[in-house]
mmCIF file of C-alpha atoms and ligand atoms in Angstrom:
data_model
loop_
_atom_site.group_PDB
_atom_site.id
_atom_site.type_symbol
_atom_site.label_atom_id
_atom_site.label_comp_id
_atom_site.label_asym_id
_atom_site.label_seq_id
_atom_site.Cartn_x
_atom_site.Cartn_y
_atom_site.Cartn_z
ATOM 1 C CA UNK A 215 40.511 17.564 -68.366
ATOM 2 C CA UNK A 216 40.777 15.317 -71.432
ATOM 3 C CA UNK A 217 39.481 11.749 -71.598
ATOM 4 C CA UNK A 218 43.075 10.473 -71.783
ATOM 5 C CA UNK A 219 44.040 12.431 -68.647
ATOM 6 C CA UNK A 220 41.007 11.090 -66.780
ATOM 7 C CA UNK A 221 41.765 7.531 -67.936
ATOM 8 C CA UNK A 222 45.328 7.849 -66.625
ATOM 9 C CA UNK A 223 43.939 8.675 -63.186
ATOM 10 C CA UNK A 224 41.209 6.034 -63.130
ATOM 11 C CA UNK A 225 42.732 3.116 -65.066
ATOM 12 C CA UNK A 226 44.243 1.392 -62.025
ATOM 13 C CA UNK A 227 41.030 1.353 -60.020
ATOM 14 C CA UNK A 228 40.383 -2.277 -59.024
ATOM 15 C CA UNK A 229 37.121 -3.481 -60.572
ATOM 16 C CA UNK A 230 35.523 -4.410 -57.248
ATOM 17 C CA UNK A 231 35.945 -0.757 -56.180
ATOM 18 C CA UNK A 232 34.315 0.820 -59.264
ATOM 19 C CA UNK A 233 30.732 0.877 -60.518
ATOM 20 C CA UNK A 234 31.968 -0.185 -63.991
ATOM 21 C CA UNK A 235 35.430 -0.732 -65.532
ATOM 22 C CA UNK A 236 37.041 2.582 -66.511
ATOM 23 C CA UNK A 237 37.836 2.163 -70.238
ATOM 24 C CA UNK A 238 39.382 4.862 -72.514
ATOM 25 C CA UNK A 239 35.989 5.208 -74.280
ATOM 26 C CA UNK A 240 34.085 5.652 -71.000
ATOM 27 C CA UNK A 241 36.616 8.248 -69.839
ATOM 28 C CA UNK A 242 36.173 10.175 -73.120
ATOM 29 C CA UNK A 243 32.402 10.325 -72.459
ATOM 30 C CA UNK A 244 32.981 11.324 -68.843
ATOM 31 C CA UNK A 245 35.422 14.087 -69.802
ATOM 32 C CA UNK A 246 32.726 15.675 -72.020
ATOM 33 C CA UNK A 247 30.263 15.622 -69.081
ATOM 34 C CA UNK A 248 32.871 17.047 -66.686
ATOM 35 C CA UNK A 249 33.570 19.951 -69.074
ATOM 36 C CA UNK A 250 29.825 20.681 -69.292
ATOM 37 C CA UNK A 251 29.427 20.512 -65.487
ATOM 38 C CA UNK A 252 32.348 22.909 -64.988
ATOM 39 C CA UNK A 253 30.811 25.339 -67.491
ATOM 40 C CA UNK A 254 27.385 25.215 -65.763
ATOM 41 C CA UNK A 255 28.988 25.728 -62.339
ATOM 42 C CA UNK A 256 30.677 28.851 -63.641
ATOM 43 C CA UNK A 257 27.489 30.210 -65.241
ATOM 44 C CA UNK A 258 25.431 29.576 -62.077
ATOM 45 C CA UNK A 259 28.121 30.495 -59.510
ATOM 46 C CA UNK A 260 27.803 26.962 -58.116
ATOM 47 C CA UNK A 261 30.256 24.778 -56.211
ATOM 48 C CA UNK A 262 30.324 21.009 -56.112
ATOM 49 C CA UNK A 263 31.029 19.335 -52.770
ATOM 50 C CA UNK A 264 31.794 15.613 -52.882
ATOM 51 C CA UNK A 265 32.208 13.043 -50.124
ATOM 52 C CA UNK A 266 35.091 10.579 -50.547
ATOM 53 C CA UNK A 267 32.574 7.738 -50.948
ATOM 54 C CA UNK A 268 30.966 8.948 -54.201
ATOM 55 C CA UNK A 269 32.155 7.485 -57.542
ATOM 56 C CA UNK A 270 35.769 8.317 -58.257
ATOM 57 C CA UNK A 271 35.108 10.216 -61.507
ATOM 58 C CA UNK A 272 33.259 12.880 -59.460
ATOM 59 C CA UNK A 273 36.056 13.155 -56.880
ATOM 60 C CA UNK A 274 38.774 13.428 -59.558
ATOM 61 C CA UNK A 275 36.655 15.348 -62.041
ATOM 62 C CA UNK A 276 34.352 18.285 -61.309
ATOM 63 C CA UNK A 277 34.456 18.350 -57.459
ATOM 64 C CA UNK A 278 35.586 21.678 -55.964
ATOM 65 C CA UNK A 279 35.788 20.315 -52.420
ATOM 66 C CA UNK A 280 36.333 16.683 -51.419
ATOM 67 C CA UNK A 281 36.276 15.525 -47.840
ATOM 68 C CA UNK A 282 34.611 13.743 -44.975
ATOM 69 C CA UNK A 283 31.435 14.998 -43.344
ATOM 70 C CA UNK A 284 33.206 17.385 -40.946
ATOM 71 C CA UNK A 285 35.413 18.992 -43.597
ATOM 72 C CA UNK A 286 32.499 19.328 -46.017
ATOM 73 C CA UNK A 287 30.315 21.028 -43.360
ATOM 74 C CA UNK A 288 33.185 23.416 -42.734
ATOM 75 C CA UNK A 289 33.657 24.031 -46.488
ATOM 76 C CA UNK A 290 29.896 24.591 -46.847
ATOM 77 C CA UNK A 291 29.971 27.189 -44.062
ATOM 78 C CA UNK A 292 32.651 29.204 -45.910
ATOM 79 C CA UNK A 293 31.519 29.130 -49.545
ATOM 80 C CA UNK A 294 30.527 32.321 -51.368
ATOM 81 C CA UNK A 295 28.740 30.477 -54.173
ATOM 82 C CA UNK A 296 24.992 30.944 -54.803
ATOM 83 C CA UNK A 297 24.357 27.242 -55.355
ATOM 84 C CA UNK A 298 25.840 24.201 -53.613
ATOM 85 C CA UNK A 299 25.595 20.860 -55.397
ATOM 86 C CA UNK A 300 26.188 18.213 -52.738
ATOM 87 C CA UNK A 301 27.308 14.853 -54.093
ATOM 88 C CA UNK A 302 26.895 12.695 -50.981
ATOM 89 C CA UNK A 303 23.703 11.833 -49.074
ATOM 90 C CA UNK A 304 20.732 13.977 -48.088
ATOM 91 C CA UNK A 305 21.600 14.607 -44.425
ATOM 92 C CA UNK A 306 24.919 16.150 -45.510
ATOM 93 C CA UNK A 307 23.119 18.412 -48.007
ATOM 94 C CA UNK A 308 20.688 19.402 -45.256
ATOM 95 C CA UNK A 309 23.639 20.404 -43.094
ATOM 96 C CA UNK A 310 24.927 22.579 -45.930
ATOM 97 C CA UNK A 311 21.473 24.204 -46.238
ATOM 98 C CA UNK A 312 21.279 24.855 -42.481
ATOM 99 C CA UNK A 313 24.687 26.558 -42.653
ATOM 100 C CA UNK A 314 23.672 28.488 -45.804
ATOM 101 C CA UNK A 315 19.939 29.236 -45.489
ATOM 102 C CA UNK A 316 20.021 31.740 -48.369
ATOM 103 C CA UNK A 317 21.763 29.473 -50.842
ATOM 104 C CA UNK A 318 20.243 26.891 -53.141
ATOM 105 C CA UNK A 319 21.392 23.353 -52.215
ATOM 106 C CA UNK A 320 20.921 20.612 -54.797
ATOM 107 C CA UNK A 321 21.141 16.837 -54.282
ATOM 108 C CA UNK A 322 22.175 14.858 -57.383
ATOM 109 C CA UNK A 323 21.992 11.334 -55.874
ATOM 110 C CA UNK A 324 19.036 9.213 -57.002
ATOM 111 C CA UNK A 325 18.785 7.450 -53.600
ATOM 112 C CA UNK A 326 20.581 9.766 -51.164
ATOM 113 C CA UNK A 327 19.421 8.076 -47.936
ATOM 114 C CA UNK A 328 21.553 6.691 -45.110
ATOM 115 C CA UNK A 329 20.657 3.730 -42.892
ATOM 116 C CA UNK A 330 21.680 5.750 -39.820
ATOM 117 C CA UNK A 331 19.729 8.917 -40.656
ATOM 118 C CA UNK A 332 16.707 6.748 -41.494
ATOM 119 C CA UNK A 333 16.800 4.890 -38.173
ATOM 120 C CA UNK A 334 15.425 7.670 -35.954
ATOM 121 C CA UNK A 335 12.645 10.270 -36.242
ATOM 122 C CA UNK A 336 11.877 13.486 -34.374
ATOM 123 C CA UNK A 337 9.078 11.600 -32.555
ATOM 124 C CA UNK A 338 11.607 9.040 -31.256
ATOM 125 C CA UNK A 339 13.832 11.861 -29.971
ATOM 126 C CA UNK A 340 10.905 13.587 -28.209
ATOM 127 C CA UNK A 341 10.127 10.312 -26.418
ATOM 128 C CA UNK A 342 13.739 9.878 -25.332
ATOM 129 C CA UNK A 343 13.871 13.487 -24.112
ATOM 130 C CA UNK A 344 10.891 12.924 -21.862
ATOM 131 C CA UNK A 345 12.624 9.798 -20.449
ATOM 132 C CA UNK A 346 16.008 11.512 -19.936
ATOM 133 C CA UNK A 347 15.308 15.164 -19.063
ATOM 134 C CA UNK A 348 18.680 15.715 -17.358
ATOM 135 C CA UNK A 349 20.843 14.332 -20.157
ATOM 136 C CA UNK A 350 22.656 16.270 -22.867
ATOM 137 C CA UNK A 351 21.419 14.991 -26.243
ATOM 138 C CA UNK A 352 24.273 14.354 -28.665
ATOM 139 C CA UNK A 353 23.424 13.342 -32.216
ATOM 140 C CA UNK A 354 25.706 12.012 -34.912
ATOM 141 C CA UNK A 355 25.814 14.246 -38.011
ATOM 142 C CA UNK A 356 24.160 11.314 -39.843
ATOM 143 C CA UNK A 357 20.680 12.488 -38.774
ATOM 144 C CA UNK A 358 17.887 14.524 -40.380
ATOM 145 C CA UNK A 359 17.524 18.261 -39.729
ATOM 146 C CA UNK A 360 14.388 17.558 -37.624
ATOM 147 C CA UNK A 361 16.386 15.270 -35.323
ATOM 148 C CA UNK A 362 19.271 17.749 -35.034
ATOM 149 C CA UNK A 363 16.776 20.487 -34.186
ATOM 150 C CA UNK A 364 15.821 18.579 -31.026
ATOM 151 C CA UNK A 365 19.368 17.781 -29.882
ATOM 152 C CA UNK A 366 21.967 19.858 -28.016
ATOM 153 C CA UNK A 367 25.175 19.027 -29.866
ATOM 154 C CA UNK A 368 25.991 17.290 -33.094
ATOM 155 C CA UNK A 369 29.223 15.317 -33.694
ATOM 156 C CA UNK A 370 31.079 13.714 -36.580
ATOM 157 C CA UNK A 371 33.352 10.695 -36.455
ATOM 158 C CA UNK A 372 36.313 13.120 -36.498
ATOM 159 C CA UNK A 373 35.397 14.872 -33.249
ATOM 160 C CA UNK A 374 33.006 12.586 -31.341
ATOM 161 C CA UNK A 375 35.430 11.468 -28.591
ATOM 162 C CA UNK A 376 36.798 14.994 -27.998
ATOM 163 C CA UNK A 377 33.302 16.473 -27.816
ATOM 164 C CA UNK A 378 32.065 13.830 -25.359
ATOM 165 C CA UNK A 379 35.079 14.686 -23.211
ATOM 166 C CA UNK A 380 34.382 18.447 -23.374
ATOM 167 C CA UNK A 381 30.632 18.346 -22.656
ATOM 168 C CA UNK A 382 30.362 19.442 -19.007
ATOM 169 C CA UNK A 383 27.390 17.151 -18.277
ATOM 170 C CA UNK A 384 28.314 13.567 -17.263
ATOM 171 C CA UNK A 385 24.935 12.300 -18.472
ATOM 172 C CA UNK A 386 24.640 11.946 -22.245
ATOM 173 C CA UNK A 387 22.164 10.374 -24.661
ATOM 174 C CA UNK A 388 23.886 9.510 -27.949
ATOM 175 C CA UNK A 389 21.950 8.720 -31.127
ATOM 176 C CA UNK A 390 21.468 7.016 -33.495
ATOM 177 C CA UNK A 391 24.626 4.905 -34.018
ATOM 178 C CA UNK A 392 24.733 2.314 -31.237
ATOM 179 C CA UNK A 393 27.971 0.765 -32.519
ATOM 180 C CA UNK A 394 29.762 4.104 -32.613
ATOM 181 C CA UNK A 395 28.317 4.866 -29.173
ATOM 182 C CA UNK A 396 29.840 1.668 -27.752
ATOM 183 C CA UNK A 397 33.169 2.517 -29.386
ATOM 184 C CA UNK A 398 33.105 6.016 -27.898
ATOM 185 C CA UNK A 399 32.350 4.647 -24.416
ATOM 186 C CA UNK A 400 35.359 2.304 -24.766
ATOM 187 C CA UNK A 401 37.597 5.132 -26.052
ATOM 188 C CA UNK A 402 36.601 7.310 -23.095
ATOM 189 C CA UNK A 403 37.237 4.443 -20.657
ATOM 190 C CA UNK A 404 40.704 3.986 -22.161
ATOM 191 C CA UNK A 405 41.339 7.653 -21.292
ATOM 192 C CA UNK A 406 40.067 7.112 -17.731
ATOM 193 C CA UNK A 407 36.814 9.034 -18.364
ATOM 194 C CA UNK A 408 33.524 7.562 -17.098
ATOM 195 C CA UNK A 409 30.250 9.140 -18.279
ATOM 196 C CA UNK A 410 26.728 7.786 -18.131
ATOM 197 C CA UNK A 411 25.970 7.307 -21.828
ATOM 198 C CA UNK A 412 22.535 6.121 -22.943
ATOM 199 C CA UNK A 413 22.486 4.657 -26.459
ATOM 200 C CA UNK A 414 19.704 4.415 -29.018
ATOM 201 C CA UNK A 415 19.940 0.733 -29.929
ATOM 202 C CA UNK A 416 18.193 0.841 -33.334
ATOM 203 C CA UNK A 417 20.775 2.618 -35.491
ATOM 204 C CA UNK A 418 23.731 1.190 -37.434
ATOM 205 C CA UNK A 419 25.551 1.940 -40.659
ATOM 206 C CA UNK A 420 24.631 -0.949 -42.918
ATOM 207 C CA UNK A 421 28.005 -0.644 -44.677
ATOM 208 C CA UNK A 422 30.370 -0.617 -41.706
ATOM 209 C CA UNK A 423 28.443 -3.120 -39.581
ATOM 210 C CA UNK A 424 29.137 -5.768 -42.267
ATOM 211 C CA UNK A 425 32.863 -6.063 -41.512
ATOM 212 C CA UNK A 426 33.581 -9.290 -39.670
ATOM 213 C CA UNK A 427 36.244 -9.352 -36.950
ATOM 214 C CA UNK A 428 37.039 -13.019 -37.639
ATOM 215 C CA UNK A 429 38.547 -12.028 -41.011
ATOM 216 C CA UNK A 430 40.927 -9.662 -39.253
ATOM 217 C CA UNK A 431 42.405 -12.552 -37.337
ATOM 218 C CA UNK A 432 42.812 -14.585 -40.540
ATOM 219 C CA UNK A 433 44.621 -11.695 -42.278
ATOM 220 C CA UNK A 434 46.864 -11.067 -39.303
ATOM 221 C CA UNK A 435 47.836 -14.768 -39.246
ATOM 222 C CA UNK A 436 48.411 -15.144 -43.000
ATOM 223 C CA UNK A 437 50.112 -11.741 -43.423
ATOM 224 C CA UNK A 438 51.852 -10.985 -40.135
ATOM 225 C CA UNK A 439 52.383 -7.268 -39.562
ATOM 226 C CA UNK A 440 49.232 -6.246 -41.474
ATOM 227 C CA UNK A 441 47.988 -2.907 -40.145
ATOM 228 C CA UNK A 442 44.224 -2.815 -39.638
ATOM 229 C CA UNK A 443 42.483 0.556 -39.949
ATOM 230 C CA UNK A 444 38.766 0.909 -39.298
ATOM 231 C CA UNK A 445 35.993 3.497 -39.072
ATOM 232 C CA UNK A 446 34.237 3.975 -35.689
ATOM 233 C CA UNK A 447 30.913 2.902 -37.261
ATOM 234 C CA UNK A 448 32.321 -0.690 -37.291
ATOM 235 C CA UNK A 449 31.434 -3.108 -34.492
ATOM 236 C CA UNK A 450 33.323 -2.873 -31.174
ATOM 237 C CA UNK A 451 34.821 -6.327 -31.939
ATOM 238 C CA UNK A 452 36.317 -4.984 -35.199
ATOM 239 C CA UNK A 453 37.498 -1.811 -33.470
ATOM 240 C CA UNK A 454 39.136 -3.857 -30.681
ATOM 241 C CA UNK A 455 41.148 -5.783 -33.312
ATOM 242 C CA UNK A 456 42.176 -2.628 -35.208
ATOM 243 C CA UNK A 457 45.542 -0.901 -35.009
ATOM 244 C CA UNK A 458 43.962 2.455 -35.855
ATOM 245 C CA UNK A 459 40.376 3.730 -35.637
ATOM 246 C CA UNK A 460 39.341 7.033 -37.171
ATOM 247 C CA UNK A 461 37.131 9.013 -39.481
ATOM 248 C CA UNK A 462 37.721 9.151 -43.194
ATOM 249 C CA UNK A 463 40.249 12.003 -43.022
ATOM 250 C CA UNK A 464 41.955 10.527 -39.956
ATOM 251 C CA UNK A 465 42.439 7.214 -41.815
ATOM 252 C CA UNK A 466 44.027 9.088 -44.746
ATOM 253 C CA UNK A 467 46.392 10.917 -42.391
ATOM 254 C CA UNK A 468 47.322 7.655 -40.706
ATOM 255 C CA UNK A 469 48.190 6.032 -44.067
ATOM 256 C CA UNK A 470 50.251 9.142 -44.950
ATOM 257 C CA UNK A 471 52.186 8.766 -41.690
ATOM 258 C CA UNK A 472 53.682 5.317 -42.512
ATOM 259 C CA UNK A 473 57.310 5.740 -43.552
ATOM 260 C CA UNK A 474 57.697 2.183 -44.797
ATOM 261 C CA UNK A 475 55.608 0.054 -47.171
ATOM 262 C CA UNK A 476 52.863 -1.810 -45.297
ATOM 263 C CA UNK A 477 50.168 -4.401 -45.810
ATOM 264 C CA UNK A 478 47.008 -2.467 -44.998
ATOM 265 C CA UNK A 479 43.526 -3.798 -44.285
ATOM 266 C CA UNK A 480 41.272 -0.727 -44.436
ATOM 267 C CA UNK A 481 37.753 -1.454 -43.179
ATOM 268 C CA UNK A 482 35.568 1.252 -44.620
ATOM 269 C CA UNK A 483 33.683 2.266 -47.751
ATOM 270 C CA UNK A 484 35.297 1.456 -51.121
ATOM 271 C CA UNK A 485 35.474 5.110 -52.249
ATOM 272 C CA UNK A 486 38.032 5.912 -49.591
ATOM 273 C CA UNK A 487 39.990 2.698 -50.150
ATOM 274 C CA UNK A 488 40.128 3.396 -53.921
ATOM 275 C CA UNK A 489 41.596 6.830 -53.234
ATOM 276 C CA UNK A 490 44.210 5.281 -50.964
ATOM 277 C CA UNK A 491 45.098 2.603 -53.538
ATOM 278 C CA UNK A 492 45.628 5.353 -56.152
ATOM 279 C CA UNK A 493 47.458 7.814 -53.903
ATOM 280 C CA UNK A 494 49.705 5.432 -51.946
ATOM 281 C CA UNK A 495 51.029 2.842 -54.445
ATOM 282 C CA UNK A 496 53.909 1.979 -52.071
ATOM 283 C CA UNK A 497 51.484 0.081 -49.799
ATOM 284 C CA UNK A 498 49.661 -3.186 -50.438
ATOM 285 C CA UNK A 499 45.936 -2.977 -49.721
ATOM 286 C CA UNK A 500 44.516 -6.346 -48.727
ATOM 287 C CA UNK A 501 41.001 -7.626 -48.028
ATOM 288 C CA UNK A 502 37.736 -6.247 -49.368
ATOM 289 C CA UNK A 503 35.985 -2.943 -48.851
ATOM 290 C CA UNK A 504 32.192 -2.393 -48.802
ATOM 291 C CA UNK A 505 30.108 -0.065 -50.981
ATOM 292 C CA UNK A 506 27.432 2.367 -49.806
ATOM 293 C CA UNK A 507 24.663 2.225 -52.394
ATOM 294 C CA UNK A 508 23.385 5.645 -51.316
ATOM 295 C CA UNK A 509 26.705 7.392 -51.934
ATOM 296 C CA UNK A 510 27.120 5.434 -55.164
ATOM 297 C CA UNK A 511 23.747 6.737 -56.413
ATOM 298 C CA UNK A 512 25.623 9.946 -57.308
ATOM 299 C CA UNK A 513 26.838 10.228 -60.884
ATOM 300 C CA UNK A 514 28.059 12.776 -63.436
ATOM 301 C CA UNK A 515 24.638 12.442 -65.119
ATOM 302 C CA UNK A 516 22.870 13.278 -61.843
ATOM 303 C CA UNK A 517 25.029 16.372 -61.342
ATOM 304 C CA UNK A 518 24.357 17.496 -64.919
ATOM 305 C CA UNK A 519 20.633 16.930 -64.433
ATOM 306 C CA UNK A 520 20.332 19.060 -61.277
ATOM 307 C CA UNK A 521 22.360 21.860 -62.866
ATOM 308 C CA UNK A 522 20.504 21.802 -66.187
ATOM 309 C CA UNK A 523 16.995 20.907 -65.189
ATOM 310 C CA UNK A 524 16.408 20.702 -61.416
ATOM 311 C CA UNK A 525 13.028 19.475 -60.144
ATOM 312 C CA UNK A 526 11.650 20.697 -56.767
ATOM 313 C CA UNK A 527 12.597 17.292 -55.300
ATOM 314 C CA UNK A 528 16.284 17.938 -56.123
ATOM 315 C CA UNK A 529 16.463 21.004 -53.888
ATOM 316 C CA UNK A 530 16.779 20.908 -50.083
ATOM 317 C CA UNK A 531 13.850 22.837 -48.587
ATOM 318 C CA UNK A 532 13.587 22.952 -44.794
ATOM 319 C CA UNK A 533 11.201 24.533 -42.327
ATOM 320 C CA UNK A 534 12.767 27.852 -41.108
ATOM 321 C CA UNK A 535 12.274 26.997 -37.409
ATOM 322 C CA UNK A 536 13.817 23.533 -37.878
ATOM 323 C CA UNK A 537 16.765 25.190 -39.626
ATOM 324 C CA UNK A 538 17.267 27.651 -36.798
ATOM 325 C CA UNK A 539 17.135 24.941 -34.107
ATOM 326 C CA UNK A 540 19.378 22.557 -36.052
ATOM 327 C CA UNK A 541 21.847 25.418 -36.604
ATOM 328 C CA UNK A 542 22.188 25.803 -32.830
ATOM 329 C CA UNK A 543 23.056 22.094 -32.586
ATOM 330 C CA UNK A 544 25.655 22.284 -35.386
ATOM 331 C CA UNK A 545 27.161 25.518 -34.028
ATOM 332 C CA UNK A 546 27.580 23.783 -30.664
ATOM 333 C CA UNK A 547 29.648 21.150 -32.493
ATOM 334 C CA UNK A 548 31.902 23.795 -34.097
ATOM 335 C CA UNK A 549 32.282 25.501 -30.708
ATOM 336 C CA UNK A 550 33.310 22.289 -28.889
ATOM 337 C CA UNK A 551 35.461 21.069 -31.783
ATOM 338 C CA UNK A 552 37.440 24.326 -31.863
ATOM 339 C CA UNK A 553 37.911 24.423 -28.074
ATOM 340 C CA UNK A 554 40.998 22.228 -28.262
ATOM 341 C CA UNK A 555 42.681 24.368 -30.964
HETATM 342 P P1 13P B 221 32.815 10.624 -42.139
HETATM 343 O O1 13P B 221 32.451 11.528 -41.010
HETATM 344 O O2 13P B 221 34.063 9.851 -41.883
HETATM 345 O O3 13P B 221 32.775 11.336 -43.418
HETATM 346 O O4 13P B 221 31.679 9.503 -42.203
HETATM 347 C C1 13P B 221 30.448 9.782 -42.778
HETATM 348 C C2 13P B 221 29.791 8.547 -43.122
HETATM 349 O O5 13P B 221 28.680 8.524 -43.585
HETATM 350 C C3 13P B 221 30.534 7.332 -42.857
HETATM 351 O O6 13P B 221 29.842 6.247 -43.227
HETATM 352 FE FE1 SF4 B 222 25.118 6.204 -44.105
HETATM 353 FE FE2 SF4 B 222 26.779 4.152 -43.817
HETATM 354 FE FE3 SF4 B 222 26.332 5.129 -46.237
HETATM 355 FE FE4 SF4 B 222 27.758 6.521 -44.436
HETATM 356 S S1 SF4 B 222 28.319 4.587 -45.382
HETATM 357 S S2 SF4 B 222 26.149 7.307 -45.753
HETATM 358 S S3 SF4 B 222 26.697 5.967 -42.539
HETATM 359 S S4 SF4 B 222 24.821 4.141 -44.911
#
């Protein structure tokens, strides 16, 4: 890809959705780095997986697979490459390692944490398990491998409601996202399903919890007919005011489904909203998105660094027993998720 081609794709990115303005000069520099990354991937039989939330030049440039956490776990389970470079956050790279124990998994982000994954430790889960011995432990994919290893089933925002419905036990502990947990309980109630769900109250996504439901009302009043789309990590008040609630890929599919031009208020991370602004110019995107600093700590330079000169800290190394136990938890997710298909 030439610098001019890259600039054509990135030029219309609104400034508040980019880490820096995309100028022709910057795109020339980026195109050189993308060419080098593609060459190194070929030499090392490596693939680059990128979450929608990472900077746009990675998504449109060297990424081989782009998706949300469920799609990327599925892509990771199928790859034949020797090395996986995972431009996202650490828990996602850990999932790729658990699904590919013999492959090298590299993390290019300089701060690849996640406020949800950081909110709970294996010790916290052990304590909860002793309090709730009869419950099925369901963890969000945004957790460390050690936490997954202690849980029964893992879920993503794409499949969480379906999996809750399919788990035969009516007693569930869900961790660590309390806001998503409340939204799932409400979604189940709306379907006439009552389960005893215990929530871990400490966890929240620091990006999605920032959206304020009072703004939704203001937008709906000043722009009647505005469609509000939100991620299930938002507060229940935001979700209650939304016309559509779904994971990253479900939001994209919903936007695709509108036949006529709409005013859209999309309450999620800026990376996804930027992609929508670029791909669906017929719609008007209103309001402001929020950035995840952990996802945005990925860069072309970081990817080049881990391919050219990886340090031990760049590679995901997990205890073999933890990997085996966490694999059981992730496989349970794939099993439940595929049950409906
Ligand atoms: P998705 O499952 O929609 O990719 O969400 C992952 C995430 O971290 C959202 O904040
Ligand atoms: Fe974690 Fe929220 Fe960032 Fe997703 S957006 S990686 S849940 S902090």
